[in-house]
């Protein structure tokens, strides 16, 4: 792509970023899941993601050197209390993806509100503590024999429901977009690679 | 689970199978993608899937021995012409997932009709021949920098739109379900494992 066209493209993508929509991953550590989640986030305009990892998980996941992370920011968080506090302080509703007695259908949520979606680790799901801290538990309905979806699949289904609602509400035309410094950084890197 | 309850569960799952909704995979060969696609299919009530593989791909994918395939049937097809012909003869509309000039938004499709969704291989996407044979090209809209979604993610977003439409239309209450012999097989296996 010619540099001018590429500049325009990056510019317009960053202008419609949804800075008040995010994902918090609790020990999600398989490289293919992380990469799929970040790709989907980029596609729906999520710019900031959060992740809690053990050092060993982060190493195995090879995440920061894989190149998956070029167009979004994944912020490492020390623990779920810190992460959820920070997200709540910025005004977000916290949605834990988990089949519990009180879980509601993911389509019954208003995603035009500032929202953080908490995703659980591949084998064991979401922590008790995250379930406690969440404002709401949500679930993608399943009509089959298998007990759960792949984590990147579940998050994509939910993020595209958010995209649908936000597109209807005109939020991609009138969004705040990324802050100026981040835009400069990505325009510079994106046009000199 | 007690055997009676399990028997009931399997029975009711198989009764709401959507026999006129399917997926055709063209050389999808990464084990984690195949497993995620089959899990999602099961979850939305798809019982039959179709796949085109080279022998070497099938071997590497380890698919039939991985246990992903316990609750659905994945039919191996020799080539795309044979596969699409068979699906068309059973009355299905053929939707190719591909960003082309004529592609429409995946949400603008009526999935209550008999439908087959064609998915492309991880690196190169859908074949020219499949694009030619398809009734319609569909795309999941993307507002980011990345050019495509992971294939299991894209298929899940589309299958859950089909699930939404079919649930609204009452198609999970009044579906034909799997045929008696298949039901017997799965009830037998499922209650004696
Ligand atoms: C493979 S699942 C974890 C399964 C684990 N055995 C459990 O019981 O929670 C990994 C993550 O994917 C997400 N997930 C999977 N299926 C889901 C569904 N049907 N609804 C919402 N989230 C789901 C959740 O974030 C979950 O923690
Ligand atoms: C990783 S993509 C293939 C990318 C390939 N470079 C291309 O240009 O087609 C693998 C498959 O995922 C599906 N897919 C990915 N993104 C999609 C989207 N936005 N809409 C519809 N299908 C998509 C299609 O089936 C595609 O063939």
mmCIF file of N, CA and C in Angstrom, chain A residues 61-105:
data_model
loop_
_atom_site.group_PDB
_atom_site.id
_atom_site.type_symbol
_atom_site.label_atom_id
_atom_site.label_comp_id
_atom_site.label_asym_id
_atom_site.label_seq_id
_atom_site.Cartn_x
_atom_site.Cartn_y
_atom_site.Cartn_z
ATOM 1 N N UNK A 61 3.880 -18.561 26.575
ATOM 2 C CA UNK A 61 2.940 -18.046 25.574
ATOM 3 C C UNK A 61 3.678 -17.295 24.465
ATOM 4 N N UNK A 62 4.893 -16.838 24.782
ATOM 5 C CA UNK A 62 5.700 -16.182 23.749
ATOM 6 C C UNK A 62 5.002 -14.923 23.233
ATOM 7 N N UNK A 63 4.141 -14.345 24.073
ATOM 8 C CA UNK A 63 3.188 -13.373 23.559
ATOM 9 C C UNK A 63 3.808 -12.106 22.994
ATOM 10 N N UNK A 64 4.677 -11.458 23.795
ATOM 11 C CA UNK A 64 5.124 -10.135 23.354
ATOM 12 C C UNK A 64 6.081 -10.185 22.160
ATOM 13 N N UNK A 65 6.627 -11.353 21.888
ATOM 14 C CA UNK A 65 7.515 -11.428 20.723
ATOM 15 C C UNK A 65 6.839 -12.044 19.493
ATOM 16 N N UNK A 66 5.560 -12.388 19.615
ATOM 17 C CA UNK A 66 4.913 -13.114 18.516
ATOM 18 C C UNK A 66 4.412 -12.199 17.396
ATOM 19 N N UNK A 67 4.344 -10.886 17.667
ATOM 20 C CA UNK A 67 3.833 -9.985 16.638
ATOM 21 C C UNK A 67 2.315 -9.881 16.627
ATOM 22 N N UNK A 68 1.637 -10.617 17.511
ATOM 23 C CA UNK A 68 0.174 -10.535 17.571
ATOM 24 C C UNK A 68 -0.258 -9.174 18.073
ATOM 25 N N UNK A 69 0.664 -8.531 18.746
ATOM 26 C CA UNK A 69 0.300 -7.417 19.602
ATOM 27 C C UNK A 69 0.606 -6.070 18.967
ATOM 28 N N UNK A 70 0.706 -6.015 17.647
ATOM 29 C CA UNK A 70 1.166 -4.791 16.997
ATOM 30 C C UNK A 70 0.179 -3.640 17.016
ATOM 31 N N UNK A 71 -1.116 -3.939 16.987
ATOM 32 C CA UNK A 71 -2.107 -2.878 16.807
ATOM 33 C C UNK A 71 -2.995 -2.656 18.008
ATOM 34 N N UNK A 72 -2.698 -3.342 19.109
ATOM 35 C CA UNK A 72 -3.460 -3.141 20.341
ATOM 36 C C UNK A 72 -2.434 -3.068 21.478
ATOM 37 N N UNK A 73 -2.914 -2.752 22.676
ATOM 38 C CA UNK A 73 -2.016 -2.767 23.834
ATOM 39 C C UNK A 73 -2.510 -3.810 24.816
ATOM 40 N N UNK A 74 -1.644 -4.720 25.206
ATOM 41 C CA UNK A 74 -2.033 -5.675 26.241
ATOM 42 C C UNK A 74 -1.278 -5.328 27.510
ATOM 43 N N UNK A 75 -2.036 -4.889 28.525
ATOM 44 C CA UNK A 75 -1.441 -4.446 29.785
ATOM 45 C C UNK A 75 -1.385 -5.602 30.774
ATOM 46 N N UNK A 76 -0.203 -5.878 31.269
ATOM 47 C CA UNK A 76 -0.095 -6.953 32.246
ATOM 48 C C UNK A 76 -0.515 -6.441 33.615
ATOM 49 N N UNK A 77 -1.381 -7.186 34.278
ATOM 50 C CA UNK A 77 -1.889 -6.795 35.591
ATOM 51 C C UNK A 77 -1.363 -7.765 36.643
ATOM 52 N N UNK A 78 -1.079 -7.261 37.842
ATOM 53 C CA UNK A 78 -0.491 -8.143 38.863
ATOM 54 C C UNK A 78 -1.485 -9.170 39.413
ATOM 55 N N UNK A 79 -2.739 -8.773 39.579
ATOM 56 C CA UNK A 79 -3.732 -9.705 40.125
ATOM 57 C C UNK A 79 -5.129 -9.190 39.824
ATOM 58 N N UNK A 80 -6.126 -10.020 40.088
ATOM 59 C CA UNK A 80 -7.481 -9.687 39.667
ATOM 60 C C UNK A 80 -8.055 -8.509 40.456
ATOM 61 N N UNK A 81 -7.707 -8.400 41.746
ATOM 62 C CA UNK A 81 -8.213 -7.263 42.533
ATOM 63 C C UNK A 81 -7.736 -5.930 41.959
ATOM 64 N N UNK A 82 -6.441 -5.854 41.698
ATOM 65 C CA UNK A 82 -5.872 -4.634 41.122
ATOM 66 C C UNK A 82 -6.520 -4.309 39.778
ATOM 67 N N UNK A 83 -6.621 -5.330 38.939
ATOM 68 C CA UNK A 83 -7.152 -5.116 37.594
ATOM 69 C C UNK A 83 -8.605 -4.638 37.642
ATOM 70 N N UNK A 84 -9.438 -5.342 38.403
ATOM 71 C CA UNK A 84 -10.857 -4.997 38.450
ATOM 72 C C UNK A 84 -11.054 -3.624 39.082
ATOM 73 N N UNK A 85 -10.284 -3.329 40.129
ATOM 74 C CA UNK A 85 -10.370 -1.999 40.741
ATOM 75 C C UNK A 85 -10.098 -0.903 39.734
ATOM 76 N N UNK A 86 -9.038 -1.080 38.992
ATOM 77 C CA UNK A 86 -8.652 -0.079 37.995
ATOM 78 C C UNK A 86 -9.754 0.093 36.949
ATOM 79 N N UNK A 87 -10.305 -1.011 36.485
ATOM 80 C CA UNK A 87 -11.357 -0.941 35.463
ATOM 81 C C UNK A 87 -12.622 -0.312 36.033
ATOM 82 N N UNK A 88 -12.950 -0.660 37.275
ATOM 83 C CA UNK A 88 -14.135 -0.058 37.896
ATOM 84 C C UNK A 88 -13.942 1.441 38.085
ATOM 85 N N UNK A 89 -12.731 1.812 38.484
ATOM 86 C CA UNK A 89 -12.484 3.240 38.675
ATOM 87 C C UNK A 89 -12.623 4.035 37.384
ATOM 88 N N UNK A 90 -12.367 3.386 36.260
ATOM 89 C CA UNK A 90 -12.569 4.119 34.999
ATOM 90 C C UNK A 90 -14.018 3.975 34.516
ATOM 91 N N UNK A 91 -14.899 3.491 35.409
ATOM 92 C CA UNK A 91 -16.333 3.537 35.127
ATOM 93 C C UNK A 91 -16.898 2.326 34.375
ATOM 94 N N UNK A 92 -16.140 1.256 34.299
ATOM 95 C CA UNK A 92 -16.612 0.116 33.508
ATOM 96 C C UNK A 92 -17.473 -0.854 34.318
ATOM 97 N N UNK A 93 -18.472 -1.427 33.647
ATOM 98 C CA UNK A 93 -19.162 -2.575 34.223
ATOM 99 C C UNK A 93 -18.286 -3.801 33.969
ATOM 100 N N UNK A 94 -18.245 -4.698 34.971
ATOM 101 C CA UNK A 94 -17.375 -5.879 34.879
ATOM 102 C C UNK A 94 -18.239 -7.108 34.631
ATOM 103 N N UNK A 95 -18.048 -7.737 33.473
ATOM 104 C CA UNK A 95 -18.852 -8.911 33.104
ATOM 105 C C UNK A 95 -17.976 -10.157 33.139
ATOM 106 N N UNK A 96 -18.321 -11.102 34.016
ATOM 107 C CA UNK A 96 -17.554 -12.349 34.081
ATOM 108 C C UNK A 96 -18.253 -13.402 33.238
ATOM 109 N N UNK A 97 -17.514 -14.009 32.329
ATOM 110 C CA UNK A 97 -18.097 -15.022 31.445
ATOM 111 C C UNK A 97 -18.050 -16.367 32.142
ATOM 112 N N UNK A 98 -19.185 -16.782 32.666
ATOM 113 C CA UNK A 98 -19.199 -18.007 33.466
ATOM 114 C C UNK A 98 -20.637 -18.494 33.637
ATOM 115 N N UNK A 99 -20.798 -19.782 33.470
ATOM 116 C CA UNK A 99 -22.106 -20.395 33.687
ATOM 117 C C UNK A 99 -22.342 -20.568 35.182
ATOM 118 N N UNK A 100 -23.078 -19.625 35.781
ATOM 119 C CA UNK A 100 -23.435 -19.781 37.198
ATOM 120 C C UNK A 100 -24.944 -19.643 37.302
ATOM 121 N N UNK A 101 -25.472 -19.832 38.513
ATOM 122 C CA UNK A 101 -26.934 -19.761 38.691
ATOM 123 C C UNK A 101 -27.493 -18.397 38.313
ATOM 124 N N UNK A 102 -26.668 -17.378 38.497
ATOM 125 C CA UNK A 102 -27.155 -16.024 38.261
ATOM 126 C C UNK A 102 -26.733 -15.471 36.890
ATOM 127 N N UNK A 103 -26.075 -16.282 36.086
ATOM 128 C CA UNK A 103 -25.596 -15.790 34.785
ATOM 129 C C UNK A 103 -26.774 -15.470 33.873
ATOM 130 N N UNK A 104 -26.656 -14.388 33.123
ATOM 131 C CA UNK A 104 -27.690 -14.056 32.147
ATOM 132 C C UNK A 104 -27.137 -14.257 30.737
ATOM 133 N N UNK A 105 -28.033 -14.341 29.772
ATOM 134 C CA UNK A 105 -27.652 -14.494 28.378
ATOM 135 C C UNK A 105 -26.807 -13.283 27.949
#
